[in-house]
Amino acid sequence: MLKKHKKQIIAVIIAVVCFLNMMFIMGTYASAEQKGPEYMLKLVNDGSKNEQGIYQGVIAEENTTYVFSFKCYSDGGYCRARFCGNTFNNITVANSKSDALDIVTIEYNRGTKATGSGGNAGLLIPVIDNGFSKGVSYVWDIKLTKKGSSENLLVNPDFKKGSGDGWDINNTFSTIVPYTDELWKDLEFPIVYDKYMLKVENNGEANWQCFYQGFRAAENTDYVFSFDYYADEGAFQSRICGNTFNVIKAAAIPIGEKGTFTMEYNRGTSATGQGDISNKDLAIISIDNADQKGTLYIWNLKLTKKGSDENLLVNPDFKNGNSSGWEGNASCFSIVPYDETIWKTEEDTSKYMLKITNNGTLNWQGFYQAFTAKENTDYVFSFDYYADEGAFQSRICGNTFNVIKAVPLAIGEKSTFSVEYNRGTAATGGGAQNNKELAIVSIDNADQKGTLYVWNLKLTKKGSDENLLENPDFAKGKSTGWTGNTSYYSIIPYDENIWNSQGEDTSKYMLHAKNAGENWQAFYQSFKAAENTDYVYSFKYYVDEGNFQGRICGNTFNVIKAVDMRVGEVATFSVEYNRGTDPTGGQTGDNKDLAIITIDNGSVNGNAYIWDVSVTEKGKSENLLANPNFKNGKATGWEYNKNCFEIVKYDDSLWSGQGSGSENADDPEYMVEINGTYVNEKGETVGFVDFLQDVSVEKGKTYILTFNYYASPKTTALARIYKDLSGNGLVTQELLGHRIEGTVNLEYTATDTQVIYVGLTPGNMGYCYVWNFSFCEKGTTQNLLKNADFSVGDGSLYLWSSAGKVTSKSIKEQGGHKVVKFDRSLWDELVDKVQPKMEPKDPNTRFSFENVDMYYDVDHSINPNIQNDAEHQEGFNSAKSNSTSNTSGNNDNKNQSSNGTSPDTGDNKNITPLITFMCLCLIAVVVLGKLKKA
């Protein structure tokens, strides 16, 4: 019978083989999809404990190097790898990176020394713990090997079946959990480089921060401590200290050049500190920047006995990018890949200048450098400069900052400053350095806004060309050698277009006077009024609401004439004045009659726009005012409260309605609704909840923030650029209500390379809709904002910060702000409803329609004056401030898993085994058919 059905049996066998082959292929493919191990260690620290974790012991052979390593992810805090002796004395320690994926590795060779005390003194204990930090860490792929071997010496290193057998575990803080990469699947492990170096940073605030390691100094023995270095600026030192940190030797590290530092030391027979280890010396790399900014790079560190090549330092080359064996302030020190391009750059032939900016609050801020002035010697201090407005001075001061010479700088023109000085034989200050003079470029703006540019600085002996100043041309854009308050000064590329722009600025400017409840804030300028002479004071204006006046005052601000400005129409203000022979004020010099032209803004909320300002003798055309048209957008020559007045470009659409209500065929999909107030979970009404995003900017570069918006008439929202989250260094623009549609165009020049914040402060009333966010470097189109169109997660606040929290991909509403579908009808529907029913009327006609105040623009479109009605308020009050933290980073386009497995190919990942199976089945069918015929 078998012979009879031989062919059929063969066909069945082929089919079975095909099926098994298919199963094998699918099984192999599924196996390739496996991500990571089966279990991992979870370490939790609530901040109340330290060094909680797991460990096990291994007997360490003499003169054998051991390598202990693991992979980890820290979500807050960090975890540590430690080698300990049998008394748990720390031998070597390495920390993982905080809030990141990391591979932690440490090495140790006990030599012939015991690693602890007692009968098991050769016991080496590998420990994984969570240090002193609050957070959660996950650890896997734990290995302890002899260097060069792949044999894992640990018992149960992969926690088989979820068990901690073989480990000593603190179950309160350590648990074995199933492996998952959901928390970090979008992140990647750091690249391991061949060579590393120490990076020491000072942001201008750190002082005497140490990075150090101890060594036992034998008596009467010469030691050599050396390293290669590069420092861009600042004031760094290297030191040898005793074990109580008493300074034994200290030497400055040169700035602006690559070099090798070497220091010798012999302790003799004396102890270098107090305590049980009085014969222990600390080799310390220390910084003292005296609040000076700077960065130092160090590599090839060595501590040897003189004449020997043996390096006595632990981990001198920062193996695998960790600082094991070293101690230091982590905020100032980091280990980075070796990169010689940092100092190997082409010579910088660029020209730089100093920029000093006063926002109206600074007083007597100095940018200076010291020089030693010899007796009876003439010196010349000079520089070129340009000041747009303000009140700047240049000074020579003594070493106690007593002013010797002070000269005002001219405003509004490019000039050269020069002053001579001879100290004679007298000291110019007190103290041990009483023969030291300070060459100071100093500002006193008396709370006046202004910007000063300085270049070509020179300090020479009279008749000599030798410049005695250090770094007078700010080489490579650095302020090395100079001291000053970095919040107001910066070094920028030389740019004569600042004062010598191509072509005349033909833009027209106007004064924007605003009142947020303040009382009679003046924008004014004085002029000399001759006796018995008629003068005419005039300007054009538009006031939307409020109580504004134009005034003529005496020199004691006594009001001579005051005229109210009309509301709701473009008008011309004009008033005549003649002082006769009487003075107009009571102070000294009142016969000069300093009459004061003022524009006051009353005490009622509102906005006034003013242009074409003039004071003339009656019948003459000469304008007696300085800068009456606010040239280049500056208020030079005027005095005012910066909070209540600003110079803006002339824009008649503010009252004519030109450009409002424009249609856009390419409307975006989403917009964000910004509300002035919202009710939180406690039932409290909250206002002024910022809506912003952090962006990195480069020093000296100019950036532009733009977006479109619709704002309710009563909104108090401001577009803002923040230098930090405390609200310092703001650049702002109001969002004007009453408009069908508006645009923000806010320009900012970075004074430092740092992270800034851009967005809105909604105030405490009204609402607005915002879309088409863009923050670009000027002249480019690359948008530096993430999720600027709110499209992530089908419309979310992802990566935008609201109510102090950065939102995740799923959050659409938080802190009174929410993402909604773009809907122009929200503000267009009022026009659509009213326009067909009414004939065009006078532009100033106001009327009410469906409880909404309306008025016609001159182009006969309708402007709604929308109130915070119940419908809007109910929607805004329902906004809640719940959010979840997103730690996955902005890596949505990454498909590669964290352990290096192949990228997921989506829905096609099972196509290969399916096609293989189908092909084999087809072969089997063909074979069966042929056998049947046979």
PDB file of N, CA, C and O in Angstrom, residues 662-719:
ATOM      1  N   SER A 662      -9.329  90.590   6.527  1.00  0.00           N
ATOM      2  CA  SER A 662      -8.845  89.936   5.309  1.00  0.00           C
ATOM      3  C   SER A 662      -9.153  88.455   5.325  1.00  0.00           C
ATOM      4  O   SER A 662      -9.096  87.801   6.351  1.00  0.00           O
ATOM      5  N   GLU A 663      -9.499  87.933   4.145  1.00  0.00           N
ATOM      6  CA  GLU A 663      -9.755  86.501   3.998  1.00  0.00           C
ATOM      7  C   GLU A 663      -8.469  85.796   3.599  1.00  0.00           C
ATOM      8  O   GLU A 663      -7.628  86.356   2.918  1.00  0.00           O
ATOM      9  N   ASN A 664      -8.340  84.580   4.006  1.00  0.00           N
ATOM     10  CA  ASN A 664      -7.144  83.811   3.697  1.00  0.00           C
ATOM     11  C   ASN A 664      -7.544  82.408   3.286  1.00  0.00           C
ATOM     12  O   ASN A 664      -8.093  81.647   4.086  1.00  0.00           O
ATOM     13  N   ALA A 665      -7.269  82.073   2.026  1.00  0.00           N
ATOM     14  CA  ALA A 665      -7.658  80.749   1.528  1.00  0.00           C
ATOM     15  C   ALA A 665      -6.837  79.656   2.175  1.00  0.00           C
ATOM     16  O   ALA A 665      -7.234  78.491   2.178  1.00  0.00           O
ATOM     17  N   ASP A 666      -5.673  79.991   2.735  1.00  0.00           N
ATOM     18  CA  ASP A 666      -4.805  78.991   3.351  1.00  0.00           C
ATOM     19  C   ASP A 666      -4.874  79.061   4.872  1.00  0.00           C
ATOM     20  O   ASP A 666      -3.855  79.058   5.558  1.00  0.00           O
ATOM     21  N   ASP A 667      -6.063  79.162   5.399  1.00  0.00           N
ATOM     22  CA  ASP A 667      -6.221  79.200   6.849  1.00  0.00           C
ATOM     23  C   ASP A 667      -5.611  77.959   7.485  1.00  0.00           C
ATOM     24  O   ASP A 667      -5.703  76.861   6.934  1.00  0.00           O
ATOM     25  N   PRO A 668      -4.978  78.094   8.677  1.00  0.00           N
ATOM     26  CA  PRO A 668      -4.400  76.924   9.336  1.00  0.00           C
ATOM     27  C   PRO A 668      -5.495  76.009   9.885  1.00  0.00           C
ATOM     28  O   PRO A 668      -6.680  76.354   9.889  1.00  0.00           O
ATOM     29  N   GLU A 669      -5.071  74.830  10.348  1.00  0.00           N
ATOM     30  CA  GLU A 669      -6.043  73.872  10.877  1.00  0.00           C
ATOM     31  C   GLU A 669      -6.413  74.192  12.315  1.00  0.00           C
ATOM     32  O   GLU A 669      -7.545  74.005  12.731  1.00  0.00           O
ATOM     33  N   TYR A 670      -5.418  74.694  13.087  1.00  0.00           N
ATOM     34  CA  TYR A 670      -5.661  74.937  14.507  1.00  0.00           C
ATOM     35  C   TYR A 670      -5.244  76.350  14.889  1.00  0.00           C
ATOM     36  O   TYR A 670      -4.430  76.998  14.226  1.00  0.00           O
ATOM     37  N   MET A 671      -5.794  76.795  15.987  1.00  0.00           N
ATOM     38  CA  MET A 671      -5.361  78.035  16.629  1.00  0.00           C
ATOM     39  C   MET A 671      -5.501  77.814  18.131  1.00  0.00           C
ATOM     40  O   MET A 671      -6.158  76.872  18.579  1.00  0.00           O
ATOM     41  N   VAL A 672      -4.865  78.666  18.916  1.00  0.00           N
ATOM     42  CA  VAL A 672      -4.964  78.533  20.368  1.00  0.00           C
ATOM     43  C   VAL A 672      -5.789  79.692  20.916  1.00  0.00           C
ATOM     44  O   VAL A 672      -5.658  80.833  20.471  1.00  0.00           O
ATOM     45  N   GLU A 673      -6.681  79.360  21.816  1.00  0.00           N
ATOM     46  CA  GLU A 673      -7.522  80.370  22.463  1.00  0.00           C
ATOM     47  C   GLU A 673      -6.863  80.760  23.784  1.00  0.00           C
ATOM     48  O   GLU A 673      -6.660  79.931  24.663  1.00  0.00           O
ATOM     49  N   ILE A 674      -6.474  82.026  23.911  1.00  0.00           N
ATOM     50  CA  ILE A 674      -5.789  82.545  25.090  1.00  0.00           C
ATOM     51  C   ILE A 674      -6.793  83.352  25.907  1.00  0.00           C
ATOM     52  O   ILE A 674      -7.378  84.303  25.410  1.00  0.00           O
ATOM     53  N   ASN A 675      -6.979  82.967  27.158  1.00  0.00           N
ATOM     54  CA  ASN A 675      -7.978  83.632  27.986  1.00  0.00           C
ATOM     55  C   ASN A 675      -7.310  84.409  29.103  1.00  0.00           C
ATOM     56  O   ASN A 675      -6.340  83.935  29.698  1.00  0.00           O
ATOM     57  N   GLY A 676      -7.826  85.588  29.391  1.00  0.00           N
ATOM     58  CA  GLY A 676      -7.268  86.416  30.450  1.00  0.00           C
ATOM     59  C   GLY A 676      -7.430  85.822  31.826  1.00  0.00           C
ATOM     60  O   GLY A 676      -6.591  86.017  32.698  1.00  0.00           O
ATOM     61  N   THR A 677      -8.519  85.104  32.074  1.00  0.00           N
ATOM     62  CA  THR A 677      -8.736  84.482  33.382  1.00  0.00           C
ATOM     63  C   THR A 677      -9.321  83.088  33.191  1.00  0.00           C
ATOM     64  O   THR A 677      -9.897  82.783  32.154  1.00  0.00           O
ATOM     65  N   TYR A 678      -9.146  82.251  34.186  1.00  0.00           N
ATOM     66  CA  TYR A 678      -9.816  80.956  34.206  1.00  0.00           C
ATOM     67  C   TYR A 678     -10.004  80.550  35.657  1.00  0.00           C
ATOM     68  O   TYR A 678      -9.364  81.095  36.574  1.00  0.00           O
ATOM     69  N   VAL A 679     -10.894  79.611  35.908  1.00  0.00           N
ATOM     70  CA  VAL A 679     -11.184  79.118  37.253  1.00  0.00           C
ATOM     71  C   VAL A 679     -10.457  77.801  37.441  1.00  0.00           C
ATOM     72  O   VAL A 679     -10.665  76.852  36.684  1.00  0.00           O
ATOM     73  N   ASN A 680      -9.578  77.718  38.443  1.00  0.00           N
ATOM     74  CA  ASN A 680      -8.810  76.491  38.659  1.00  0.00           C
ATOM     75  C   ASN A 680      -9.623  75.468  39.441  1.00  0.00           C
ATOM     76  O   ASN A 680     -10.805  75.690  39.763  1.00  0.00           O
ATOM     77  N   GLU A 681      -8.988  74.329  39.781  1.00  0.00           N
ATOM     78  CA  GLU A 681      -9.705  73.241  40.446  1.00  0.00           C
ATOM     79  C   GLU A 681     -10.183  73.619  41.841  1.00  0.00           C
ATOM     80  O   GLU A 681     -11.069  72.981  42.399  1.00  0.00           O
ATOM     81  N   LYS A 682      -9.565  74.633  42.429  1.00  0.00           N
ATOM     82  CA  LYS A 682      -9.974  75.087  43.757  1.00  0.00           C
ATOM     83  C   LYS A 682     -11.105  76.119  43.696  1.00  0.00           C
ATOM     84  O   LYS A 682     -11.534  76.623  44.724  1.00  0.00           O
ATOM     85  N   GLY A 683     -11.539  76.435  42.480  1.00  0.00           N
ATOM     86  CA  GLY A 683     -12.587  77.427  42.332  1.00  0.00           C
ATOM     87  C   GLY A 683     -12.083  78.849  42.366  1.00  0.00           C
ATOM     88  O   GLY A 683     -12.869  79.790  42.424  1.00  0.00           O
ATOM     89  N   GLU A 684     -10.740  79.015  42.297  1.00  0.00           N
ATOM     90  CA  GLU A 684     -10.170  80.353  42.337  1.00  0.00           C
ATOM     91  C   GLU A 684     -10.044  80.917  40.915  1.00  0.00           C
ATOM     92  O   GLU A 684      -9.725  80.192  39.985  1.00  0.00           O
ATOM     93  N   THR A 685     -10.289  82.211  40.768  1.00  0.00           N
ATOM     94  CA  THR A 685     -10.114  82.863  39.477  1.00  0.00           C
ATOM     95  C   THR A 685      -8.653  83.278  39.326  1.00  0.00           C
ATOM     96  O   THR A 685      -8.116  83.994  40.168  1.00  0.00           O
ATOM     97  N   VAL A 686      -8.025  82.807  38.253  1.00  0.00           N
ATOM     98  CA  VAL A 686      -6.600  83.027  38.029  1.00  0.00           C
ATOM     99  C   VAL A 686      -6.419  83.857  36.759  1.00  0.00           C
ATOM    100  O   VAL A 686      -7.094  83.616  35.759  1.00  0.00           O
ATOM    101  N   GLY A 687      -5.534  84.845  36.794  1.00  0.00           N
ATOM    102  CA  GLY A 687      -5.226  85.644  35.613  1.00  0.00           C
ATOM    103  C   GLY A 687      -3.736  85.693  35.360  1.00  0.00           C
ATOM    104  O   GLY A 687      -2.941  85.158  36.137  1.00  0.00           O
ATOM    105  N   PHE A 688      -3.328  86.311  34.281  1.00  0.00           N
ATOM    106  CA  PHE A 688      -1.920  86.488  33.948  1.00  0.00           C
ATOM    107  C   PHE A 688      -1.180  85.160  33.855  1.00  0.00           C
ATOM    108  O   PHE A 688      -0.067  85.019  34.346  1.00  0.00           O
ATOM    109  N   VAL A 689      -1.799  84.135  33.253  1.00  0.00           N
ATOM    110  CA  VAL A 689      -1.143  82.837  33.087  1.00  0.00           C
ATOM    111  C   VAL A 689      -0.394  82.846  31.761  1.00  0.00           C
ATOM    112  O   VAL A 689      -0.998  82.832  30.694  1.00  0.00           O
ATOM    113  N   ASP A 690       0.935  82.894  31.825  1.00  0.00           N
ATOM    114  CA  ASP A 690       1.738  83.001  30.611  1.00  0.00           C
ATOM    115  C   ASP A 690       1.553  81.784  29.705  1.00  0.00           C
ATOM    116  O   ASP A 690       1.350  80.665  30.167  1.00  0.00           O
ATOM    117  N   PHE A 691       1.647  82.032  28.412  1.00  0.00           N
ATOM    118  CA  PHE A 691       1.624  80.970  27.397  1.00  0.00           C
ATOM    119  C   PHE A 691       2.903  81.154  26.591  1.00  0.00           C
ATOM    120  O   PHE A 691       3.062  82.154  25.895  1.00  0.00           O
ATOM    121  N   LEU A 692       3.837  80.213  26.705  1.00  0.00           N
ATOM    122  CA  LEU A 692       5.153  80.454  26.136  1.00  0.00           C
ATOM    123  C   LEU A 692       5.864  79.159  25.772  1.00  0.00           C
ATOM    124  O   LEU A 692       5.411  78.071  26.079  1.00  0.00           O
ATOM    125  N   GLN A 693       7.008  79.318  25.099  1.00  0.00           N
ATOM    126  CA  GLN A 693       7.863  78.191  24.733  1.00  0.00           C
ATOM    127  C   GLN A 693       9.317  78.652  24.801  1.00  0.00           C
ATOM    128  O   GLN A 693       9.628  79.797  24.486  1.00  0.00           O
ATOM    129  N   ASP A 694      10.216  77.752  25.221  1.00  0.00           N
ATOM    130  CA  ASP A 694      11.623  78.097  25.324  1.00  0.00           C
ATOM    131  C   ASP A 694      12.326  77.876  23.983  1.00  0.00           C
ATOM    132  O   ASP A 694      12.048  76.926  23.275  1.00  0.00           O
ATOM    133  N   VAL A 695      13.238  78.798  23.656  1.00  0.00           N
ATOM    134  CA  VAL A 695      13.974  78.756  22.396  1.00  0.00           C
ATOM    135  C   VAL A 695      15.427  79.146  22.678  1.00  0.00           C
ATOM    136  O   VAL A 695      15.681  80.054  23.472  1.00  0.00           O
ATOM    137  N   SER A 696      16.376  78.483  22.027  1.00  0.00           N
ATOM    138  CA  SER A 696      17.786  78.835  22.162  1.00  0.00           C
ATOM    139  C   SER A 696      18.143  79.906  21.131  1.00  0.00           C
ATOM    140  O   SER A 696      17.809  79.775  19.957  1.00  0.00           O
ATOM    141  N   VAL A 697      18.837  80.955  21.605  1.00  0.00           N
ATOM    142  CA  VAL A 697      19.268  82.019  20.705  1.00  0.00           C
ATOM    143  C   VAL A 697      20.769  82.230  20.847  1.00  0.00           C
ATOM    144  O   VAL A 697      21.361  81.863  21.856  1.00  0.00           O
ATOM    145  N   GLU A 698      21.369  82.837  19.814  1.00  0.00           N
ATOM    146  CA  GLU A 698      22.799  83.099  19.818  1.00  0.00           C
ATOM    147  C   GLU A 698      23.057  84.581  20.015  1.00  0.00           C
ATOM    148  O   GLU A 698      22.363  85.435  19.454  1.00  0.00           O
ATOM    149  N   LYS A 699      24.046  84.848  20.804  1.00  0.00           N
ATOM    150  CA  LYS A 699      24.411  86.220  21.134  1.00  0.00           C
ATOM    151  C   LYS A 699      24.668  87.051  19.877  1.00  0.00           C
ATOM    152  O   LYS A 699      25.365  86.612  18.970  1.00  0.00           O
ATOM    153  N   GLY A 700      24.088  88.240  19.822  1.00  0.00           N
ATOM    154  CA  GLY A 700      24.308  89.164  18.718  1.00  0.00           C
ATOM    155  C   GLY A 700      23.388  88.976  17.531  1.00  0.00           C
ATOM    156  O   GLY A 700      23.323  89.837  16.676  1.00  0.00           O
ATOM    157  N   LYS A 701      22.652  87.844  17.478  1.00  0.00           N
ATOM    158  CA  LYS A 701      21.763  87.617  16.346  1.00  0.00           C
ATOM    159  C   LYS A 701      20.379  88.201  16.632  1.00  0.00           C
ATOM    160  O   LYS A 701      19.931  88.240  17.773  1.00  0.00           O
ATOM    161  N   THR A 702      19.703  88.642  15.565  1.00  0.00           N
ATOM    162  CA  THR A 702      18.380  89.251  15.703  1.00  0.00           C
ATOM    163  C   THR A 702      17.314  88.248  15.278  1.00  0.00           C
ATOM    164  O   THR A 702      17.465  87.542  14.276  1.00  0.00           O
ATOM    165  N   TYR A 703      16.230  88.189  16.052  1.00  0.00           N
ATOM    166  CA  TYR A 703      15.150  87.238  15.795  1.00  0.00           C
ATOM    167  C   TYR A 703      13.824  88.001  15.712  1.00  0.00           C
ATOM    168  O   TYR A 703      13.672  89.085  16.293  1.00  0.00           O
ATOM    169  N   ILE A 704      12.864  87.394  15.002  1.00  0.00           N
ATOM    170  CA  ILE A 704      11.560  88.041  14.829  1.00  0.00           C
ATOM    171  C   ILE A 704      10.461  87.060  15.230  1.00  0.00           C
ATOM    172  O   ILE A 704      10.401  85.933  14.718  1.00  0.00           O
ATOM    173  N   LEU A 705       9.607  87.489  16.160  1.00  0.00           N
ATOM    174  CA  LEU A 705       8.430  86.719  16.571  1.00  0.00           C
ATOM    175  C   LEU A 705       7.213  87.282  15.836  1.00  0.00           C
ATOM    176  O   LEU A 705       6.944  88.479  15.903  1.00  0.00           O
ATOM    177  N   THR A 706       6.488  86.434  15.115  1.00  0.00           N
ATOM    178  CA  THR A 706       5.285  86.877  14.420  1.00  0.00           C
ATOM    179  C   THR A 706       4.153  85.905  14.696  1.00  0.00           C
ATOM    180  O   THR A 706       4.379  84.715  14.928  1.00  0.00           O
ATOM    181  N   PHE A 707       2.949  86.412  14.691  1.00  0.00           N
ATOM    182  CA  PHE A 707       1.753  85.573  14.693  1.00  0.00           C
ATOM    183  C   PHE A 707       0.549  86.438  14.354  1.00  0.00           C
ATOM    184  O   PHE A 707       0.587  87.665  14.457  1.00  0.00           O
ATOM    185  N   ASN A 708      -0.526  85.796  13.903  1.00  0.00           N
ATOM    186  CA  ASN A 708      -1.800  86.466  13.656  1.00  0.00           C
ATOM    187  C   ASN A 708      -2.699  86.276  14.866  1.00  0.00           C
ATOM    188  O   ASN A 708      -2.581  85.299  15.597  1.00  0.00           O
ATOM    189  N   TYR A 709      -3.612  87.213  15.045  1.00  0.00           N
ATOM    190  CA  TYR A 709      -4.504  87.086  16.195  1.00  0.00           C
ATOM    191  C   TYR A 709      -5.808  87.832  15.949  1.00  0.00           C
ATOM    192  O   TYR A 709      -5.893  88.726  15.117  1.00  0.00           O
ATOM    193  N   TYR A 710      -6.820  87.418  16.683  1.00  0.00           N
ATOM    194  CA  TYR A 710      -8.028  88.219  16.874  1.00  0.00           C
ATOM    195  C   TYR A 710      -8.172  88.419  18.368  1.00  0.00           C
ATOM    196  O   TYR A 710      -8.101  87.469  19.147  1.00  0.00           O
ATOM    197  N   ALA A 711      -8.360  89.660  18.813  1.00  0.00           N
ATOM    198  CA  ALA A 711      -8.449  89.965  20.238  1.00  0.00           C
ATOM    199  C   ALA A 711      -9.753  90.683  20.539  1.00  0.00           C
ATOM    200  O   ALA A 711     -10.173  91.563  19.789  1.00  0.00           O
ATOM    201  N   SER A 712     -10.371  90.306  21.649  1.00  0.00           N
ATOM    202  CA  SER A 712     -11.571  91.016  22.083  1.00  0.00           C
ATOM    203  C   SER A 712     -11.200  92.444  22.461  1.00  0.00           C
ATOM    204  O   SER A 712     -10.062  92.713  22.847  1.00  0.00           O
ATOM    205  N   PRO A 713     -12.105  93.384  22.360  1.00  0.00           N
ATOM    206  CA  PRO A 713     -11.776  94.794  22.599  1.00  0.00           C
ATOM    207  C   PRO A 713     -11.186  95.068  23.967  1.00  0.00           C
ATOM    208  O   PRO A 713     -10.364  95.946  24.117  1.00  0.00           O
ATOM    209  N   LYS A 714     -11.585  94.300  24.958  1.00  0.00           N
ATOM    210  CA  LYS A 714     -11.136  94.583  26.318  1.00  0.00           C
ATOM    211  C   LYS A 714      -9.905  93.765  26.713  1.00  0.00           C
ATOM    212  O   LYS A 714      -9.529  93.733  27.874  1.00  0.00           O
ATOM    213  N   THR A 715      -9.285  93.102  25.764  1.00  0.00           N
ATOM    214  CA  THR A 715      -8.150  92.243  26.115  1.00  0.00           C
ATOM    215  C   THR A 715      -6.990  93.065  26.655  1.00  0.00           C
ATOM    216  O   THR A 715      -6.791  94.225  26.275  1.00  0.00           O
ATOM    217  N   THR A 716      -6.238  92.460  27.575  1.00  0.00           N
ATOM    218  CA  THR A 716      -5.016  93.084  28.095  1.00  0.00           C
ATOM    219  C   THR A 716      -3.807  92.224  27.752  1.00  0.00           C
ATOM    220  O   THR A 716      -2.802  92.246  28.433  1.00  0.00           O
ATOM    221  N   ALA A 717      -3.930  91.453  26.684  1.00  0.00           N
ATOM    222  CA  ALA A 717      -2.866  90.510  26.300  1.00  0.00           C
ATOM    223  C   ALA A 717      -1.661  91.246  25.720  1.00  0.00           C
ATOM    224  O   ALA A 717      -1.799  92.265  25.045  1.00  0.00           O
ATOM    225  N   LEU A 718      -0.488  90.694  25.980  1.00  0.00           N
ATOM    226  CA  LEU A 718       0.765  91.218  25.458  1.00  0.00           C
ATOM    227  C   LEU A 718       1.550  90.096  24.795  1.00  0.00           C
ATOM    228  O   LEU A 718       1.681  89.012  25.365  1.00  0.00           O
ATOM    229  N   ALA A 719       2.073  90.355  23.596  1.00  0.00           N
ATOM    230  CA  ALA A 719       3.071  89.449  23.019  1.00  0.00           C
ATOM    231  C   ALA A 719       4.393  89.757  23.704  1.00  0.00           C
ATOM    232  O   ALA A 719       4.727  90.915  23.918  1.00  0.00           O
TER     233      ALA A 719
END
